[in-house]
Coordinates of C-alpha atoms in Angstrom, one line a residue:
Chain A
X89 CA 0.4 17.8 -104.8
X90 CA 2.8 15.1 -106.1
X91 CA 6.0 13.9 -104.8
X92 CA 8.5 15.4 -106.9
X93 CA 7.5 19.2 -106.7
X94 CA 7.6 18.3 -103.0
X95 CA 10.7 17.3 -103.1
X96 CA 12.2 20.0 -105.2
X97 CA 10.7 22.6 -102.8
X98 CA 12.8 20.9 -99.9
X99 CA 16.2 22.7 -98.8
X100 CA 18.5 20.4 -100.0
X101 CA 17.2 19.4 -103.6
X102 CA 19.9 17.3 -104.3
X103 CA 18.4 14.5 -102.1
X104 CA 16.0 12.7 -104.0
X105 CA 13.9 11.2 -101.6
X106 CA 10.3 12.6 -101.1
X107 CA 9.4 15.0 -98.6
X108 CA 7.6 13.1 -96.0
X109 CA 6.8 15.4 -93.4
X110 CA 6.3 19.1 -94.7
X111 CA 5.4 21.6 -91.9
X112 CA 4.1 25.2 -93.9
X113 CA 3.9 28.4 -92.2
X114 CA 3.5 26.8 -88.6
X115 CA 2.6 29.8 -86.4
X116 CA 1.3 29.3 -82.6
X117 CA 0.2 32.2 -80.5
X118 CA -0.8 32.0 -77.1
X119 CA -3.3 34.5 -75.2
X120 CA -1.7 35.8 -72.3
X121 CA -4.1 38.3 -71.2
X122 CA -2.8 41.8 -70.8
X123 CA 0.2 41.8 -72.2
X124 CA -1.1 40.6 -75.8
X125 CA -0.1 37.4 -77.6
X126 CA 3.2 35.5 -76.9
X127 CA 4.3 34.0 -80.3
X128 CA 5.6 30.6 -79.9
X129 CA 5.9 30.0 -83.3
X130 CA 6.7 32.1 -86.0
X131 CA 5.9 30.7 -89.6
X132 CA 8.1 27.7 -89.2
X133 CA 9.0 25.8 -92.7
X134 CA 10.5 22.7 -92.3
X135 CA 10.6 19.2 -94.4
X136 CA 11.6 16.1 -93.2
X137 CA 12.4 13.5 -95.9
X138 CA 11.2 10.0 -96.0
X139 CA 13.8 8.1 -93.7
X140 CA 15.5 11.3 -92.8
X141 CA 16.7 11.9 -89.2
X142 CA 15.9 15.4 -88.3
X143 CA 16.9 17.0 -84.9
X144 CA 15.2 20.1 -83.8
X145 CA 17.5 22.0 -80.9
X146 CA 17.5 25.1 -79.3
X147 CA 17.2 26.9 -76.0
X148 CA 13.7 26.6 -73.9
X149 CA 11.1 28.6 -74.8
X150 CA 11.9 28.1 -78.8
X151 CA 8.8 26.3 -79.3
X152 CA 10.5 23.1 -80.1
X153 CA 8.1 21.0 -78.2
X154 CA 5.2 22.7 -79.6
X155 CA 6.2 22.0 -83.1
X156 CA 6.6 18.6 -82.3
X157 CA 3.0 18.3 -80.8
X158 CA 1.5 20.4 -83.9
X159 CA 2.8 17.7 -85.8
X160 CA 1.4 14.7 -83.5
X161 CA -1.8 16.4 -83.9
X162 CA -2.2 17.2 -80.2
X163 CA -2.1 20.9 -80.8
X164 CA -3.6 22.4 -83.3
X165 CA -1.7 25.7 -85.2
X166 CA -3.0 28.8 -84.8
X167 CA -1.8 29.5 -88.6
X168 CA -0.1 27.2 -91.0
X169 CA -0.5 23.4 -91.7
X170 CA 1.4 20.1 -91.6
X171 CA 1.3 17.6 -94.2
X172 CA 2.4 14.0 -94.0
X173 CA 2.8 12.0 -97.3
X174 CA 1.1 15.3 -98.9
X175 CA -1.7 15.0 -96.8
X176 CA -2.9 17.3 -94.2
X177 CA -2.9 16.1 -90.8
X178 CA -6.1 16.3 -88.5
X179 CA -5.7 15.2 -85.1
X180 CA -3.1 12.5 -83.8
X181 CA -2.7 9.2 -85.9
X182 CA -0.7 6.0 -84.6
X183 CA 1.1 6.4 -87.8
X184 CA 2.9 9.3 -86.3
X185 CA 4.3 7.9 -83.1
X186 CA 5.2 9.7 -80.1
X187 CA 7.8 9.3 -77.1
X188 CA 7.9 11.9 -74.6
X189 CA 10.7 13.2 -72.0
X190 CA 9.0 11.1 -68.7
X191 CA 7.4 7.9 -69.3
X192 CA 3.9 8.6 -70.2
X193 CA 3.7 4.9 -70.4
X194 CA 0.9 3.7 -68.1
X195 CA 1.8 2.9 -64.3
X196 CA -1.5 0.5 -63.9
X197 CA -0.1 -1.5 -66.7
X198 CA 2.3 -4.1 -66.7
X199 CA 5.3 -3.9 -69.4
X200 CA 3.7 -6.2 -71.9
X201 CA 0.1 -4.4 -71.4
X202 CA 2.0 -1.2 -72.2
X203 CA 3.5 -2.6 -75.3
X204 CA 0.1 -3.7 -76.4
X205 CA -1.6 -1.1 -75.8
X206 CA -1.6 0.4 -79.7
X207 CA -2.8 -3.0 -80.9
X208 CA -5.2 -3.6 -78.4
X209 CA -6.5 0.0 -79.6
X210 CA -6.5 -0.9 -83.0
X211 CA -8.5 -4.5 -82.4
X212 CA -6.0 -6.5 -83.3
X213 CA -6.6 -10.2 -82.0
X214 CA -5.0 -11.1 -78.8
X215 CA -2.8 -14.0 -79.9
X216 CA -1.2 -11.7 -82.5
X217 CA -1.0 -9.0 -79.9
X218 CA 1.2 -11.4 -77.7
X219 CA 3.5 -12.0 -80.7
X220 CA 3.9 -8.5 -81.4
X221 CA 4.7 -7.5 -77.6
X222 CA 7.3 -10.2 -77.3
X223 CA 8.6 -9.3 -80.7
X224 CA 9.3 -5.5 -80.1
X225 CA 10.1 -6.4 -76.4
X226 CA 13.0 -8.4 -77.1
X227 CA 13.9 -5.3 -79.9
X228 CA 14.4 -3.4 -76.7
X229 CA 16.0 -6.1 -74.7
X230 CA 13.3 -6.1 -72.4
X231 CA 11.7 -9.5 -72.3
X232 CA 12.5 -10.4 -68.9
X233 CA 10.4 -7.5 -67.6
X234 CA 7.2 -8.2 -69.4
X235 CA 5.2 -8.9 -66.1
X236 CA 6.4 -5.9 -64.3
X237 CA 4.9 -2.8 -63.6
X238 CA 6.5 0.2 -64.4
X239 CA 7.3 1.3 -61.2
X240 CA 9.6 -1.4 -60.5
X241 CA 11.9 -0.3 -63.3
X242 CA 14.6 2.1 -63.9
X243 CA 14.1 5.3 -66.0
X244 CA 16.1 4.2 -68.7
X245 CA 13.9 1.1 -68.9
X246 CA 11.2 3.0 -68.8
X247 CA 12.0 5.0 -71.9
X248 CA 13.2 1.7 -73.8
X249 CA 9.2 0.6 -73.0
X250 CA 7.9 3.9 -74.3
X251 CA 9.9 3.5 -77.4
X252 CA 8.7 -0.2 -78.0
X253 CA 5.1 1.0 -77.2
X254 CA 5.5 3.3 -80.1
X255 CA 7.1 0.7 -82.4
X256 CA 4.2 -1.6 -81.7
X257 CA 2.0 0.6 -83.7
X258 CA 4.0 0.7 -86.4
X259 CA 4.4 4.5 -87.4
X260 CA 6.6 5.8 -90.1
X261 CA 7.0 8.9 -88.3
X262 CA 8.8 8.7 -85.0
X263 CA 8.3 12.2 -82.9
X264 CA 10.6 12.3 -80.0
X265 CA 10.3 15.0 -77.5
X266 CA 13.7 14.6 -75.5
X267 CA 13.0 11.3 -74.9
X268 CA 16.7 10.7 -72.9
X269 CA 16.3 14.4 -71.2
X270 CA 15.8 12.7 -68.1
X271 CA 18.1 10.1 -68.1
X272 CA 21.9 10.2 -66.7
X273 CA 24.9 10.6 -68.7
X274 CA 25.5 6.8 -69.1
X275 CA 22.1 5.6 -69.5
X276 CA 21.9 8.1 -72.7
X277 CA 24.5 7.0 -74.3
X278 CA 23.3 3.5 -74.1
X279 CA 20.0 4.6 -75.5
X280 CA 21.4 6.8 -78.0
X281 CA 23.3 3.7 -79.5
X282 CA 20.2 1.5 -79.5
X283 CA 18.3 4.2 -81.2
X284 CA 21.0 4.5 -84.0
X285 CA 20.8 1.0 -84.5
X286 CA 17.2 0.6 -84.6
X287 CA 17.2 3.4 -87.2
X288 CA 19.7 2.4 -89.2
X289 CA 17.9 -1.1 -89.7
X290 CA 14.5 0.3 -90.5
X291 CA 15.2 4.0 -91.5
X292 CA 11.9 5.6 -90.2
X293 CA 11.7 9.2 -90.8
X294 CA 12.4 10.8 -87.0
X295 CA 11.9 14.2 -85.8
X296 CA 13.8 14.5 -82.6
X297 CA 13.7 17.1 -80.3
X298 CA 16.6 17.6 -77.6
X299 CA 18.3 20.2 -75.7
X300 CA 21.5 18.4 -76.0
X301 CA 23.8 19.6 -78.8
X302 CA 25.9 16.2 -78.8
X303 CA 22.9 14.1 -79.2
X304 CA 21.4 15.8 -81.9
X305 CA 25.0 15.6 -84.2
X306 CA 25.8 12.2 -83.4
X307 CA 22.1 11.1 -84.6
X308 CA 20.6 13.1 -87.2
X309 CA 21.0 13.6 -91.1
X310 CA 20.2 17.3 -90.2
X311 CA 20.1 19.5 -87.3
X312 CA 17.6 22.4 -87.0
X313 CA 18.4 25.2 -84.9
X314 CA 15.6 27.1 -83.4
X315 CA 15.7 31.1 -81.6
X316 CA 13.2 31.8 -79.2
X317 CA 10.4 34.5 -78.9
X318 CA 9.2 34.0 -81.4
X319 CA 10.2 30.4 -82.1
X320 CA 11.7 30.4 -85.7
X321 CA 14.0 28.1 -87.6
X322 CA 17.5 30.0 -87.4
X323 CA 19.6 27.7 -89.4
X324 CA 19.8 24.1 -90.5
X325 CA 23.1 22.0 -90.0
X326 CA 23.4 18.9 -92.3
X327 CA 25.5 16.4 -90.6
X328 CA 27.3 15.1 -93.3
X329 CA 29.3 11.9 -90.7
X330 CA 29.4 8.7 -91.9
X331 CA 27.6 6.1 -90.9
X332 CA 27.2 3.7 -88.4
X333 CA 27.4 6.5 -86.1
X334 CA 28.5 4.9 -82.9
X335 CA 32.0 5.9 -82.8
X336 CA 31.5 9.4 -84.3
X337 CA 31.5 10.7 -80.5
X338 CA 35.5 11.3 -80.9
X339 CA 36.0 12.3 -84.1
X340 CA 37.2 15.8 -85.1
X341 CA 34.2 16.4 -87.7
X342 CA 32.1 15.7 -84.8
X343 CA 33.7 18.5 -82.3
X344 CA 33.6 21.0 -85.3
X345 CA 29.8 20.5 -86.3
X346 CA 29.0 20.5 -82.4
X347 CA 30.8 24.1 -82.2
X348 CA 29.1 25.6 -84.9
X349 CA 25.9 24.7 -83.9
X350 CA 26.7 26.1 -80.4
X351 CA 28.0 29.1 -82.0
X352 CA 24.8 29.5 -83.7
X353 CA 22.2 29.1 -80.2
X354 CA 24.9 30.6 -78.0
X355 CA 23.4 34.1 -78.0
X356 CA 20.0 33.1 -77.7
X357 CA 20.6 30.8 -74.8
X358 CA 23.2 33.4 -73.0
X359 CA 19.6 35.8 -73.4
X360 CA 17.1 32.9 -72.7
X361 CA 18.8 32.1 -69.0
X362 CA 20.2 35.9 -68.6
Chain B
X10 CA 6.3 23.1 -74.6
X11 CA 9.5 22.4 -72.7
X12 CA 8.1 23.9 -69.7
X13 CA 5.0 21.4 -69.5
X14 CA 7.7 18.4 -70.2
X15 CA 9.7 19.8 -67.3
X16 CA 7.1 19.6 -64.8
X17 CA 7.0 15.9 -65.0
X18 CA 11.0 15.4 -64.5
X19 CA 10.3 15.4 -60.7
X20 CA 9.1 12.0 -60.2
X21 CA 12.2 10.4 -61.6
X22 CA 14.0 8.4 -59.1
X23 CA 16.0 6.0 -60.5
X24 CA 18.0 6.3 -64.0
X25 CA 20.0 3.1 -64.6
X26 CA 19.4 2.1 -68.2
X27 CA 21.6 -0.8 -68.2
X28 CA 20.0 -4.0 -69.5
X29 CA 19.4 -6.5 -66.5
X30 CA 21.2 -3.8 -64.2
X31 CA 21.4 -5.8 -60.8
X32 CA 19.3 -8.8 -62.3
X33 CA 15.4 -8.8 -62.4
X34 CA 14.3 -7.3 -59.2
X35 CA 11.4 -9.4 -57.4
X36 CA 8.3 -8.3 -58.7
X37 CA 6.0 -8.7 -55.7
X38 CA 6.8 -7.8 -52.1
X39 CA 2.8 -7.8 -51.2
X40 CA 2.6 -11.4 -50.8
X41 CA 5.7 -11.5 -48.7
X42 CA 3.9 -9.3 -46.3
X43 CA 0.6 -10.8 -45.8
X44 CA 1.6 -14.0 -43.7
X45 CA 2.7 -11.2 -41.2
X46 CA -0.2 -9.0 -41.6
X47 CA -2.6 -10.8 -39.8
X48 CA -0.2 -11.2 -36.6
X49 CA 0.5 -7.6 -37.0
X50 CA -2.9 -6.5 -37.6
X51 CA -3.8 -8.0 -33.9
X52 CA -1.0 -7.0 -32.1
X53 CA -1.3 -3.3 -33.4
X54 CA -4.9 -3.0 -32.1
X55 CA -3.9 -4.0 -28.6
X56 CA -5.4 -0.8 -27.3
X57 CA -8.6 -1.7 -28.3
X58 CA -8.5 -4.8 -26.3
X59 CA -6.9 -2.9 -23.3
X60 CA -10.1 -0.7 -23.4
X61 CA -12.4 -3.9 -23.2
X62 CA -10.2 -5.5 -20.5
X63 CA -10.5 -2.3 -18.4
X64 CA -14.1 -2.1 -19.0
X65 CA -14.7 -5.2 -17.6
X66 CA -12.1 -4.7 -14.4
X67 CA -14.0 -1.3 -13.5
X68 CA -17.4 -3.4 -14.0
X69 CA -16.1 -5.9 -11.8
X70 CA -15.3 -3.2 -8.8
X71 CA -18.5 -1.6 -9.0
X72 CA -17.1 1.7 -10.6
X73 CA -19.7 1.9 -13.6
X74 CA -23.2 2.3 -13.5
X75 CA -24.4 -0.7 -14.9
X76 CA -27.6 1.2 -16.4
X77 CA -25.1 2.9 -18.5
X78 CA -22.0 0.1 -18.7
X79 CA -23.4 -3.0 -18.2
X80 CA -20.5 -5.6 -17.7
X81 CA -18.8 -7.1 -20.7
X82 CA -19.7 -10.4 -19.9
X83 CA -23.6 -9.4 -19.7
X84 CA -23.1 -7.8 -23.1
X85 CA -21.6 -11.1 -24.3
X86 CA -24.4 -13.4 -23.1
X87 CA -27.1 -10.9 -24.8
X88 CA -24.6 -10.8 -27.9
X89 CA -24.8 -14.8 -28.2
X90 CA -28.5 -15.3 -27.0
X91 CA -29.5 -12.6 -29.8
X92 CA -27.4 -14.0 -32.5
X93 CA -27.3 -18.0 -32.1
X94 CA -31.1 -18.4 -30.1
X95 CA -33.2 -15.6 -31.0
X96 CA -31.7 -14.4 -34.3
X97 CA -33.0 -11.0 -34.0
X98 CA -29.6 -9.2 -34.4
X99 CA -28.8 -11.0 -37.5
X100 CA -32.2 -9.8 -38.9
X101 CA -31.6 -6.0 -37.9
X102 CA -28.1 -6.6 -39.6
X103 CA -29.4 -7.8 -42.4
X104 CA -31.9 -4.9 -42.6
X105 CA -29.5 -2.1 -42.1
X106 CA -26.8 -3.6 -44.5
X107 CA -29.6 -3.8 -47.6
X108 CA -30.4 -0.5 -46.8
X109 CA -27.0 0.6 -46.8
X110 CA -25.7 -1.4 -49.6
X111 CA -28.7 -0.3 -51.6
X112 CA -28.1 3.1 -51.0
X113 CA -24.1 3.1 -51.4
X114 CA -24.3 0.9 -55.0
X115 CA -26.8 3.5 -56.3
X116 CA -24.6 6.4 -55.4
X117 CA -21.7 4.7 -56.7
X118 CA -23.1 3.7 -60.5
X119 CA -24.6 7.5 -60.4
X120 CA -21.8 9.4 -59.0
X121 CA -18.9 7.7 -60.6
X122 CA -20.9 8.1 -63.9
X123 CA -21.7 11.5 -63.6
X124 CA -18.1 12.6 -61.9
X125 CA -16.5 11.3 -65.4
X126 CA -19.0 13.0 -67.1
X127 CA -18.7 16.4 -65.6
X128 CA -14.4 15.8 -66.0
X129 CA -14.7 15.0 -69.7
X130 CA -17.8 17.4 -70.9
X131 CA -17.0 20.8 -70.4
X132 CA -20.9 21.6 -70.2
X133 CA -22.2 19.3 -68.1
X134 CA -19.4 20.3 -65.9
X135 CA -20.4 24.1 -66.1
X136 CA -23.7 22.8 -65.3
X137 CA -23.2 21.0 -62.0
X138 CA -20.4 22.3 -60.7
X139 CA -21.8 25.2 -59.1
X140 CA -24.9 22.9 -58.0
X141 CA -22.6 20.3 -56.4
X142 CA -20.4 23.1 -54.6
X143 CA -23.5 24.6 -53.5
X144 CA -25.2 21.3 -52.0
X145 CA -22.2 19.3 -50.6
X146 CA -21.9 21.3 -47.5
X147 CA -25.1 20.8 -46.6
X148 CA -26.0 18.0 -43.9
X149 CA -28.0 15.8 -46.1
X150 CA -29.6 14.2 -42.2
X151 CA -31.5 18.0 -42.5
X152 CA -33.2 16.4 -45.6
X153 CA -34.7 13.5 -43.7
X154 CA -38.0 14.6 -42.6
X155 CA -38.4 16.3 -45.9
X156 CA -37.7 12.8 -47.5
X157 CA -40.1 11.1 -45.2
X158 CA -42.8 13.2 -46.4
X159 CA -42.2 12.1 -49.9
X160 CA -41.1 8.5 -49.4
X161 CA -42.7 7.4 -46.0
X162 CA -40.5 5.9 -43.0
X163 CA -40.0 2.3 -45.1
X164 CA -36.8 1.4 -46.7
X165 CA -37.3 4.0 -49.5
X166 CA -36.8 7.2 -47.5
X167 CA -33.3 5.6 -46.0
X168 CA -32.0 4.2 -49.0
X169 CA -32.6 8.0 -50.5
X170 CA -31.3 9.7 -47.7
X171 CA -28.0 7.2 -48.0
X172 CA -27.8 7.6 -51.6
X173 CA -27.7 11.7 -51.3
X174 CA -25.2 11.5 -48.3
X175 CA -22.8 9.1 -50.7
X176 CA -23.4 10.6 -53.9
X177 CA -21.5 13.8 -53.3
X178 CA -18.2 12.5 -51.8
X179 CA -18.0 9.8 -54.7
X180 CA -18.9 12.6 -57.6
X181 CA -16.6 14.9 -56.3
X182 CA -13.9 12.3 -55.8
X183 CA -13.9 10.9 -59.6
X184 CA -14.6 14.4 -60.8
X185 CA -11.1 15.5 -59.1
X186 CA -9.6 12.3 -60.2
X187 CA -10.7 12.8 -64.0
X188 CA -9.2 16.3 -63.8
X189 CA -6.3 15.0 -62.4
X190 CA -5.5 12.7 -65.0
X191 CA -1.7 13.7 -66.5
X192 CA -2.1 15.1 -69.7
X193 CA 0.7 13.1 -70.7
X194 CA -1.0 10.1 -70.5
X195 CA -3.9 11.3 -72.6
X196 CA -1.5 12.5 -75.4
X197 CA 0.4 9.2 -75.5
X198 CA -2.9 6.9 -75.5
X199 CA -4.5 9.5 -78.2
X200 CA -1.1 9.2 -80.5
X201 CA -1.3 5.4 -80.2
X202 CA -4.6 5.2 -81.7
X203 CA -7.2 5.4 -79.0
X204 CA -10.6 7.0 -79.4
X205 CA -12.7 8.7 -77.3
X206 CA -14.3 5.7 -75.6
X207 CA -11.1 3.7 -75.4
X208 CA -9.7 6.6 -73.9
X209 CA -12.3 6.8 -71.2
X210 CA -12.3 3.1 -70.8
X211 CA -8.4 2.3 -70.7
X212 CA -6.6 5.7 -69.6
X213 CA -9.2 8.1 -67.8
X214 CA -10.8 5.2 -65.4
X215 CA -8.0 3.4 -64.3
X216 CA -5.9 6.5 -63.9
X217 CA -8.5 8.3 -61.6
X218 CA -9.2 5.1 -60.0
X219 CA -7.4 5.9 -56.7
X220 CA -9.7 9.0 -56.3
X221 CA -12.8 7.4 -57.2
X222 CA -11.9 4.5 -54.4
X223 CA -11.1 7.1 -51.9
X224 CA -14.3 8.4 -52.6
X225 CA -16.2 5.1 -52.1
X226 CA -14.2 4.6 -48.6
X227 CA -15.7 8.3 -47.2
X228 CA -19.0 7.4 -48.9
X229 CA -19.1 3.9 -46.6
X230 CA -18.2 5.9 -43.8
X231 CA -21.0 8.2 -44.4
X232 CA -23.5 5.4 -45.1
X233 CA -22.5 3.8 -41.8
X234 CA -23.6 7.2 -40.4
X235 CA -26.5 7.8 -42.3
X236 CA -28.3 4.1 -41.7
X237 CA -27.8 4.9 -37.9
X238 CA -29.4 8.3 -37.7
X239 CA -32.2 7.5 -40.0
X240 CA -32.8 4.3 -38.0
X241 CA -32.4 6.0 -34.5
X242 CA -35.3 8.7 -35.6
X243 CA -37.7 6.5 -37.5
X244 CA -37.9 2.8 -37.9
X245 CA -39.2 -0.8 -37.0
X246 CA -36.2 -2.4 -37.4
X247 CA -32.4 -2.3 -38.2
X248 CA -29.2 -1.8 -35.4
X249 CA -30.5 1.8 -35.3
X250 CA -33.8 0.8 -34.3
X251 CA -32.2 -1.7 -31.8
X252 CA -30.0 0.5 -30.1
X253 CA -32.9 3.0 -29.7
X254 CA -35.6 0.4 -28.7
X255 CA -32.6 -1.2 -26.2
X256 CA -32.4 2.3 -24.5
X257 CA -36.1 2.7 -24.0
X258 CA -36.6 -0.4 -22.7
X259 CA -33.9 -0.5 -20.4
X260 CA -31.6 -3.0 -21.8
X261 CA -28.3 -1.5 -21.7
X262 CA -26.4 -5.1 -22.5
X263 CA -28.5 -5.0 -25.7
X264 CA -28.0 -1.5 -26.8
X265 CA -24.2 -2.3 -26.2
X266 CA -24.3 -5.2 -28.6
X267 CA -26.0 -3.0 -31.2
X268 CA -23.3 -0.3 -31.1
X269 CA -20.1 -2.9 -30.7
X270 CA -21.8 -4.5 -33.6
X271 CA -22.1 -1.8 -36.0
X272 CA -18.4 -0.2 -34.9
X273 CA -17.4 -3.8 -35.8
X274 CA -19.2 -3.4 -39.3
X275 CA -17.8 0.0 -40.1
X276 CA -14.1 -1.1 -39.0
X277 CA -14.3 -4.3 -41.4
X278 CA -15.9 -2.6 -44.1
X279 CA -13.3 -0.3 -43.9
X280 CA -10.3 -2.5 -43.5
X281 CA -11.9 -4.9 -46.3
X282 CA -12.0 -1.5 -48.8
X283 CA -8.4 -1.0 -47.7
X284 CA -7.0 -4.3 -48.4
X285 CA -9.0 -4.2 -51.8
X286 CA -7.3 -0.9 -52.5
X287 CA -4.1 -2.2 -52.0
X288 CA -4.7 -4.9 -54.4
X289 CA -5.8 -2.9 -57.3
X290 CA -3.1 -0.2 -57.1
X291 CA 0.0 -2.5 -56.8
X292 CA 1.0 -0.3 -59.9
X293 CA 1.3 2.6 -57.9
X294 CA 4.2 4.2 -56.2
X295 CA 4.1 3.6 -52.7

C-alpha cells in the first residue's frame, strides 16, 4: 500500500504528511472467567502522521495504555493490526521507543550504562557507544550524573534518563505511557518544556498517553479522547495552538480546548470513578 | 493497562526533577563506612568474647567438668600444636573444605542454570516445579545411607550429599528471582532491541541476582551442616571425623578445636558472602 492512499485515509486529509503509525480495528479482549470477556479495546482506528504529536487521554480503564503496548509490539491485539510505514508490526522494535510511567531504567546499571543499553544490544562498538551516551546525556542535561546509580537520582532525573535511553536507540516513533505521571507538578512542567524543545527540533512521531488534559493540550497536534468499557475512540480534537508552546499555558485558546476535552470525558470519568 | 503502570507508583520516593537540584550528591557512601566497619564489627561481637571469658573463669573455679569442657587454654594449646606442629588440623580442614566447595560449586552451577530455565521455559517449569516442591522438604541427610551404597564412603558420597542439600535452596531462590523480575524491565529491554539471549544475560540475571545470592547463603550454611554430619557418620578424615575421633579417644580439647574451627569457618564464609553481596548490590535501594 502506498503513502498517498494512506494519507487519504487519515482523518485530516488536508495535511499531506504520510501516515506513519496506522492502527486498524485494534481490539483487545481479556478472559475474565465466569463473567465473560472484558473488552478493553473495541475496534480502534487511529492514525498518526509522520512527525505528529498525538496524545491519548481518557479515564482509567479506557485501554489507552493497552493500545500503546500493542503499538510497541509488547501485547498482541485480539483482532486488528498495527502498521508502521505501511508494514505490519511483529513484536517490539527499537524503532518504536518506549518510555514508561515509572522509571523502568535498570537499577543495576549506572546512568551511562542505562543510556548505552540499546546501542550495546545492537552491537555498537564501545568507543562509539561512549560518544552516543555522552551526546544523549548532554541532551537531557545529566552528563554530570553519568556514573550514578538510578537510586541516587530523583524521579524527574530518572525519567530524563529513560528518555535518553530511548533516544540512544534512534527510534522514529516515541511511545510514551504517562511518562510524567508520577512527578510533582514542578518537575512535570520542566520535563514537559524539555520534551517540547526536543520534539520541535527533531519532529518525531509521538504517541503520548496521559491522564492530564493540560499536558495533552500543551504538547499535542491532536488529542484523542477515549471512552472506557469498551475502550473506544470518542473524539479526536485538533490542537491548533501556535508553536512553540512553552507560553501557551495561560492563553485563552488553551483554556477553551482544555474545557472542550474535559467536557468530552467528564461523563465517562464520573462513571468510571463513580 | 493503567492498572499495571499504577502498581509501580509505590516506589517513588523523590520527585525533584530540577537539573542539579542541591548539587550532585556523593556517589558512594559505602567506602566511608568501611574504615569504621572493622572496629564496629569487633565491638559488636563482644558477647562472643564474653562467653570465652566466662568459660575460662568457670574452668579456673573448677565448675566445669574437664571431660566435656576443658580449660580454654588447653584448647588453645591443642589448637596451636595441631596447626603449627603436626599440621593435622590443616589437613582435616583442607579435606572438608574441598568436599564442601565441590558440592556447593556443583550445586551453584546446576541450580542457577535450572532455576533460570524454570523461570523462563514454561514446559520445564511445569515438569520440575512439582518434583522440586515434593523433594525439597525431604531431609537430604536421610538419603545419605543410600548414597553411600552407590558411591562408597569416600569423597564422592559426601560431595553428592552436599550437592543435593545445596541444589534445592539455590534452584528455588533463582527460580523465584527470575519469576520476580519486574515485567517493565523486560518490556523496556525488549523495546530497546534485546533478543532473548541478551534479555537473560543483561536483565534477568542481574535483576534476580539478589535472590540467587540469598539462595547461595542458605546453601553455604547447609553445606557446612552436611559436611560435618556426613563426616561424623562415616569418614577417615575431615573436621567431622576429627570431632568424632577426639570424642572417642577422650580428648575434649581436640574435640573443641574441631567444633570452634568449623564454627569459625562457617561464620567467616557467611560474613565474606555478606560483604560480597553489599559490594555487588550497591545499586539496590537500602
